[in-house]
PDB file of C-alpha atoms in Angstrom:
ATOM      1  CA  UNK A  27      60.114 100.706 101.617  1.00  0.00           C
ATOM      2  CA  UNK A  28      63.805 101.043 102.607  1.00  0.00           C
ATOM      3  CA  UNK A  29      66.308  98.535 103.833  1.00  0.00           C
ATOM      4  CA  UNK A  30      69.923  99.699 103.562  1.00  0.00           C
ATOM      5  CA  UNK A  31      71.458 102.378 105.770  1.00  0.00           C
ATOM      6  CA  UNK A  32      74.380 104.588 104.773  1.00  0.00           C
ATOM      7  CA  UNK A  33      75.512 106.922 107.510  1.00  0.00           C
ATOM      8  CA  UNK A  34      72.183 108.546 108.465  1.00  0.00           C
ATOM      9  CA  UNK A  35      70.702 108.351 104.975  1.00  0.00           C
ATOM     10  CA  UNK A  36      68.232 105.565 104.251  1.00  0.00           C
ATOM     11  CA  UNK A  37      68.435 104.335 100.685  1.00  0.00           C
ATOM     12  CA  UNK A  38      65.268 103.872  98.649  1.00  0.00           C
ATOM     13  CA  UNK A  39      64.285 100.461  97.320  1.00  0.00           C
ATOM     14  CA  UNK A  40      61.616 101.595  94.852  1.00  0.00           C
ATOM     15  CA  UNK A  41      63.855 103.000  92.092  1.00  0.00           C
ATOM     16  CA  UNK A  42      63.752 101.065  88.823  1.00  0.00           C
ATOM     17  CA  UNK A  43      66.168 102.759  86.419  1.00  0.00           C
ATOM     18  CA  UNK A  44      69.637 104.292  86.485  1.00  0.00           C
ATOM     19  CA  UNK A  45      68.045 107.624  85.576  1.00  0.00           C
ATOM     20  CA  UNK A  46      65.705 107.475  88.601  1.00  0.00           C
ATOM     21  CA  UNK A  47      68.640 106.522  90.804  1.00  0.00           C
ATOM     22  CA  UNK A  48      70.815 109.383  89.514  1.00  0.00           C
ATOM     23  CA  UNK A  49      67.957 111.867  90.022  1.00  0.00           C
ATOM     24  CA  UNK A  50      67.571 110.630  93.617  1.00  0.00           C
ATOM     25  CA  UNK A  51      71.347 110.819  94.083  1.00  0.00           C
ATOM     26  CA  UNK A  52      71.463 114.478  92.956  1.00  0.00           C
ATOM     27  CA  UNK A  53      68.898 115.348  95.628  1.00  0.00           C
ATOM     28  CA  UNK A  54      70.516 113.258  98.389  1.00  0.00           C
ATOM     29  CA  UNK A  55      74.213 113.940  98.321  1.00  0.00           C
ATOM     30  CA  UNK A  56      76.122 111.427 100.384  1.00  0.00           C
ATOM     31  CA  UNK A  57      79.726 110.330 100.684  1.00  0.00           C
ATOM     32  CA  UNK A  58      81.040 107.434  98.667  1.00  0.00           C
ATOM     33  CA  UNK A  59      80.064 105.980  95.356  1.00  0.00           C
ATOM     34  CA  UNK A  60      77.249 103.628  94.550  1.00  0.00           C
ATOM     35  CA  UNK A  61      76.488 101.025  91.954  1.00  0.00           C
ATOM     36  CA  UNK A  62      72.897 100.521  90.830  1.00  0.00           C
ATOM     37  CA  UNK A  63      71.821  96.993  89.912  1.00  0.00           C
ATOM     38  CA  UNK A  64      68.230  96.370  88.879  1.00  0.00           C
ATOM     39  CA  UNK A  65      66.694  98.459  91.644  1.00  0.00           C
ATOM     40  CA  UNK A  66      69.338  97.735  94.277  1.00  0.00           C
ATOM     41  CA  UNK A  67      71.694 100.481  95.444  1.00  0.00           C
ATOM     42  CA  UNK A  68      75.037  99.037  96.463  1.00  0.00           C
ATOM     43  CA  UNK A  69      77.573 101.184  98.257  1.00  0.00           C
ATOM     44  CA  UNK A  70      80.960 100.660  96.652  1.00  0.00           C
ATOM     45  CA  UNK A  71      83.956 100.679  98.904  1.00  0.00           C
ATOM     46  CA  UNK A  72      86.406 103.350  97.864  1.00  0.00           C
ATOM     47  CA  UNK A  73      89.942 102.394  97.014  1.00  0.00           C
ATOM     48  CA  UNK A  74      92.024 101.848 100.131  1.00  0.00           C
ATOM     49  CA  UNK A  75      95.434 103.401 100.745  1.00  0.00           C
ATOM     50  CA  UNK A  76      97.072  99.989 100.543  1.00  0.00           C
ATOM     51  CA  UNK A  77      95.666  99.687  97.002  1.00  0.00           C
ATOM     52  CA  UNK A  78      96.831 103.137  95.939  1.00  0.00           C
ATOM     53  CA  UNK A  79     100.212 101.830  94.809  1.00  0.00           C
ATOM     54  CA  UNK A  80      98.411  99.611  92.275  1.00  0.00           C
ATOM     55  CA  UNK A  81      96.372 102.484  90.859  1.00  0.00           C
ATOM     56  CA  UNK A  82      99.442 104.729  90.842  1.00  0.00           C
ATOM     57  CA  UNK A  83     101.483 102.129  88.942  1.00  0.00           C
ATOM     58  CA  UNK A  84      98.714 101.562  86.389  1.00  0.00           C
ATOM     59  CA  UNK A  85      98.100 105.266  85.820  1.00  0.00           C
ATOM     60  CA  UNK A  86     101.814 106.032  85.437  1.00  0.00           C
ATOM     61  CA  UNK A  87     102.286 103.101  83.055  1.00  0.00           C
ATOM     62  CA  UNK A  88      99.230 104.160  81.047  1.00  0.00           C
ATOM     63  CA  UNK A  89     100.677 107.679  80.703  1.00  0.00           C
ATOM     64  CA  UNK A  90     103.475 106.163  78.597  1.00  0.00           C
ATOM     65  CA  UNK A  91     101.065 104.788  75.971  1.00  0.00           C
ATOM     66  CA  UNK A  92     100.102 106.109  72.573  1.00  0.00           C
ATOM     67  CA  UNK A  93      96.484 106.116  73.749  1.00  0.00           C
ATOM     68  CA  UNK A  94      97.327 108.622  76.498  1.00  0.00           C
ATOM     69  CA  UNK A  95      99.208 110.794  73.987  1.00  0.00           C
ATOM     70  CA  UNK A  96      96.012 110.875  71.850  1.00  0.00           C
ATOM     71  CA  UNK A  97      93.966 112.111  74.805  1.00  0.00           C
ATOM     72  CA  UNK A  98      92.516 108.811  76.015  1.00  0.00           C
ATOM     73  CA  UNK A  99      92.220 108.419  79.787  1.00  0.00           C
ATOM     74  CA  UNK A 100      92.384 105.725  82.439  1.00  0.00           C
ATOM     75  CA  UNK A 101      90.163 107.140  85.169  1.00  0.00           C
ATOM     76  CA  UNK A 102      89.482 106.006  88.745  1.00  0.00           C
ATOM     77  CA  UNK A 103      85.985 105.242  90.003  1.00  0.00           C
ATOM     78  CA  UNK A 104      83.979 106.674  87.117  1.00  0.00           C
ATOM     79  CA  UNK A 105      80.463 105.541  86.200  1.00  0.00           C
ATOM     80  CA  UNK A 106      80.252 102.822  83.575  1.00  0.00           C
ATOM     81  CA  UNK A 107      76.766 102.211  82.230  1.00  0.00           C
ATOM     82  CA  UNK A 108      75.640  98.646  81.570  1.00  0.00           C
ATOM     83  CA  UNK A 109      71.958  99.164  80.750  1.00  0.00           C
ATOM     84  CA  UNK A 110      69.019 101.348  81.722  1.00  0.00           C
ATOM     85  CA  UNK A 111      68.818  99.459  85.009  1.00  0.00           C
ATOM     86  CA  UNK A 112      72.492  98.760  85.782  1.00  0.00           C
ATOM     87  CA  UNK A 113      75.486 101.001  86.482  1.00  0.00           C
ATOM     88  CA  UNK A 114      78.895  99.896  87.710  1.00  0.00           C
ATOM     89  CA  UNK A 115      81.822 101.905  89.071  1.00  0.00           C
ATOM     90  CA  UNK A 116      85.108 100.154  88.216  1.00  0.00           C
ATOM     91  CA  UNK A 117      88.210 100.962  90.235  1.00  0.00           C
ATOM     92  CA  UNK A 118      89.797 102.138  86.970  1.00  0.00           C
ATOM     93  CA  UNK A 119      88.260 102.369  83.532  1.00  0.00           C
ATOM     94  CA  UNK A 120      89.510 103.324  80.093  1.00  0.00           C
ATOM     95  CA  UNK A 121      87.794 105.871  77.871  1.00  0.00           C
ATOM     96  CA  UNK A 122      88.920 107.233  74.509  1.00  0.00           C
ATOM     97  CA  UNK A 123      89.146 110.961  73.835  1.00  0.00           C
ATOM     98  CA  UNK A 124      86.018 110.623  71.665  1.00  0.00           C
ATOM     99  CA  UNK A 125      84.110 108.945  74.499  1.00  0.00           C
ATOM    100  CA  UNK A 126      85.169 111.705  76.883  1.00  0.00           C
ATOM    101  CA  UNK A 127      83.732 114.233  74.427  1.00  0.00           C
ATOM    102  CA  UNK A 128      80.507 112.203  74.320  1.00  0.00           C
ATOM    103  CA  UNK A 129      80.334 112.440  78.113  1.00  0.00           C
ATOM    104  CA  UNK A 130      80.400 116.229  77.777  1.00  0.00           C
ATOM    105  CA  UNK A 131      77.300 115.848  75.617  1.00  0.00           C
ATOM    106  CA  UNK A 132      75.612 113.842  78.428  1.00  0.00           C
ATOM    107  CA  UNK A 133      75.969 110.509  76.591  1.00  0.00           C
ATOM    108  CA  UNK A 134      76.173 107.548  78.960  1.00  0.00           C
ATOM    109  CA  UNK A 135      79.351 105.826  77.880  1.00  0.00           C
ATOM    110  CA  UNK A 136      80.044 102.157  78.550  1.00  0.00           C
ATOM    111  CA  UNK A 137      83.512 100.952  79.431  1.00  0.00           C
ATOM    112  CA  UNK A 138      85.401  98.817  76.918  1.00  0.00           C
ATOM    113  CA  UNK A 139      88.167  98.099  79.439  1.00  0.00           C
ATOM    114  CA  UNK A 140      87.571  97.936  83.194  1.00  0.00           C
ATOM    115  CA  UNK A 141      90.061  97.241  85.967  1.00  0.00           C
ATOM    116  CA  UNK A 142      88.924  96.026  89.368  1.00  0.00           C
ATOM    117  CA  UNK A 143      90.975  95.439  92.508  1.00  0.00           C
ATOM    118  CA  UNK A 144      89.560  92.591  94.571  1.00  0.00           C
ATOM    119  CA  UNK A 145      88.435  93.769  97.993  1.00  0.00           C
ATOM    120  CA  UNK A 146      88.162  91.578 101.075  1.00  0.00           C
ATOM    121  CA  UNK A 147      84.375  91.942 101.062  1.00  0.00           C
ATOM    122  CA  UNK A 148      83.873  90.647  97.498  1.00  0.00           C
ATOM    123  CA  UNK A 149      82.735  87.107  96.868  1.00  0.00           C
ATOM    124  CA  UNK A 150      83.462  85.007  93.798  1.00  0.00           C
ATOM    125  CA  UNK A 151      79.852  85.612  92.747  1.00  0.00           C
ATOM    126  CA  UNK A 152      80.390  89.390  93.003  1.00  0.00           C
ATOM    127  CA  UNK A 153      83.421  89.129  90.717  1.00  0.00           C
ATOM    128  CA  UNK A 154      81.588  87.028  88.129  1.00  0.00           C
ATOM    129  CA  UNK A 155      78.581  89.390  88.197  1.00  0.00           C
ATOM    130  CA  UNK A 156      80.790  92.428  87.601  1.00  0.00           C
ATOM    131  CA  UNK A 157      82.707  90.761  84.783  1.00  0.00           C
ATOM    132  CA  UNK A 158      79.429  89.703  83.141  1.00  0.00           C
ATOM    133  CA  UNK A 159      78.044  93.248  83.426  1.00  0.00           C
ATOM    134  CA  UNK A 160      81.091  94.786  81.743  1.00  0.00           C
ATOM    135  CA  UNK A 161      80.789  92.363  78.832  1.00  0.00           C
ATOM    136  CA  UNK A 162      77.000  92.802  78.651  1.00  0.00           C
ATOM    137  CA  UNK A 163      77.725  96.508  78.159  1.00  0.00           C
ATOM    138  CA  UNK A 164      80.027  95.778  75.222  1.00  0.00           C
ATOM    139  CA  UNK A 165      83.275  95.555  77.144  1.00  0.00           C
ATOM    140  CA  UNK A 166      86.258  93.965  75.437  1.00  0.00           C
ATOM    141  CA  UNK A 167      88.584  93.418  78.375  1.00  0.00           C
ATOM    142  CA  UNK A 168      88.423  93.185  82.188  1.00  0.00           C
ATOM    143  CA  UNK A 169      91.361  92.916  84.546  1.00  0.00           C
ATOM    144  CA  UNK A 170      90.704  91.675  88.065  1.00  0.00           C
ATOM    145  CA  UNK A 171      93.690  92.343  90.322  1.00  0.00           C
ATOM    146  CA  UNK A 172      94.119  90.149  93.404  1.00  0.00           C
ATOM    147  CA  UNK A 173      96.753  91.869  95.579  1.00  0.00           C
ATOM    148  CA  UNK A 174      97.092  89.060  98.136  1.00  0.00           C
ATOM    149  CA  UNK A 175      97.988  86.585  95.376  1.00  0.00           C
ATOM    150  CA  UNK A 176      99.919  89.183  93.368  1.00  0.00           C
ATOM    151  CA  UNK A 177      97.978  88.050  90.302  1.00  0.00           C
ATOM    152  CA  UNK A 178      95.934  89.678  87.597  1.00  0.00           C
ATOM    153  CA  UNK A 179      93.075  87.728  86.077  1.00  0.00           C
ATOM    154  CA  UNK A 180      92.440  88.805  82.507  1.00  0.00           C
ATOM    155  CA  UNK A 181      88.982  88.290  81.044  1.00  0.00           C
ATOM    156  CA  UNK A 182      88.660  88.512  77.256  1.00  0.00           C
ATOM    157  CA  UNK A 183      85.117  87.149  77.617  1.00  0.00           C
ATOM    158  CA  UNK A 184      82.835  86.630  80.615  1.00  0.00           C
ATOM    159  CA  UNK A 185      83.492  82.888  80.577  1.00  0.00           C
ATOM    160  CA  UNK A 186      87.231  82.740  80.061  1.00  0.00           C
ATOM    161  CA  UNK A 187      90.082  84.118  82.137  1.00  0.00           C
ATOM    162  CA  UNK A 188      93.821  83.713  82.342  1.00  0.00           C
ATOM    163  CA  UNK A 189      95.893  84.482  85.426  1.00  0.00           C
ATOM    164  CA  UNK A 190      99.177  86.387  85.138  1.00  0.00           C
ATOM    165  CA  UNK A 191     101.785  86.588  87.880  1.00  0.00           C
ATOM    166  CA  UNK A 192     105.479  87.141  88.518  1.00  0.00           C
ATOM    167  CA  UNK A 193     107.522  88.009  85.444  1.00  0.00           C
ATOM    168  CA  UNK A 194     104.706  87.281  83.005  1.00  0.00           C
ATOM    169  CA  UNK A 195     103.871  90.199  80.732  1.00  0.00           C
ATOM    170  CA  UNK A 196     100.285  91.380  80.806  1.00  0.00           C
ATOM    171  CA  UNK A 197      98.894  93.387  77.911  1.00  0.00           C
ATOM    172  CA  UNK A 198      95.722  95.387  77.373  1.00  0.00           C
ATOM    173  CA  UNK A 199      95.739  94.486  73.667  1.00  0.00           C
ATOM    174  CA  UNK A 200      93.625  94.678  71.598  1.00  0.00           C
ATOM    175  CA  UNK A 201      92.143  97.668  73.459  1.00  0.00           C
ATOM    176  CA  UNK A 202      95.454  99.452  74.190  1.00  0.00           C
ATOM    177  CA  UNK A 203      98.247  97.670  72.330  1.00  0.00           C
ATOM    178  CA  UNK A 204     101.178  99.310  74.138  1.00  0.00           C
ATOM    179  CA  UNK A 205      99.767  99.150  77.679  1.00  0.00           C
ATOM    180  CA  UNK A 206     101.801  96.238  79.010  1.00  0.00           C
ATOM    181  CA  UNK A 207     104.177  95.374  81.839  1.00  0.00           C
ATOM    182  CA  UNK A 208     105.521  92.518  83.928  1.00  0.00           C
ATOM    183  CA  UNK A 209     103.095  91.777  86.758  1.00  0.00           C
ATOM    184  CA  UNK A 210     105.921  91.720  89.317  1.00  0.00           C
ATOM    185  CA  UNK A 211     106.673  95.394  88.494  1.00  0.00           C
ATOM    186  CA  UNK A 212     103.268  96.414  89.844  1.00  0.00           C
ATOM    187  CA  UNK A 213     103.845  94.663  93.168  1.00  0.00           C
ATOM    188  CA  UNK A 214     107.511  95.572  93.697  1.00  0.00           C
TER     189      UNK A 214
END
């Protein structure tokens, strides 16, 4: 019945929906965050200290936008719902002030803009699956940051990406028009 081990807690393999998973999770508090994908519970690695400078740069840059002034937020490691059977946890995700209010009403909000930082344990297939999930949920934009290459891959659809590096200016338009910077600034 169970296959994956986290610390001393054995994870169930018989859950079918995000709701069942979240009910189980409330009863079995454990460290870390988890994604739920069609009955599979996947432990998500937390952001590492050597990635903190990326998150710090993005959050500080976001705080200079009109969206932030309106009450919108770029939040680390917050649930992003894909479907009744899939939930992702992006490294950073954007939510409008209205969506944050919906969360207070227990509405499961889906991310329109997700940012992921590539970890050493992720495969190309993992990346493509995540990007597809964000777009399946109605996402408009996904950034995949690859620290070792000092590049950001921008997905405006699940099948098309463009890599930005060096002094190229990356923009979160059309989601957040004034959230932009030179890629080299994030890695300097």
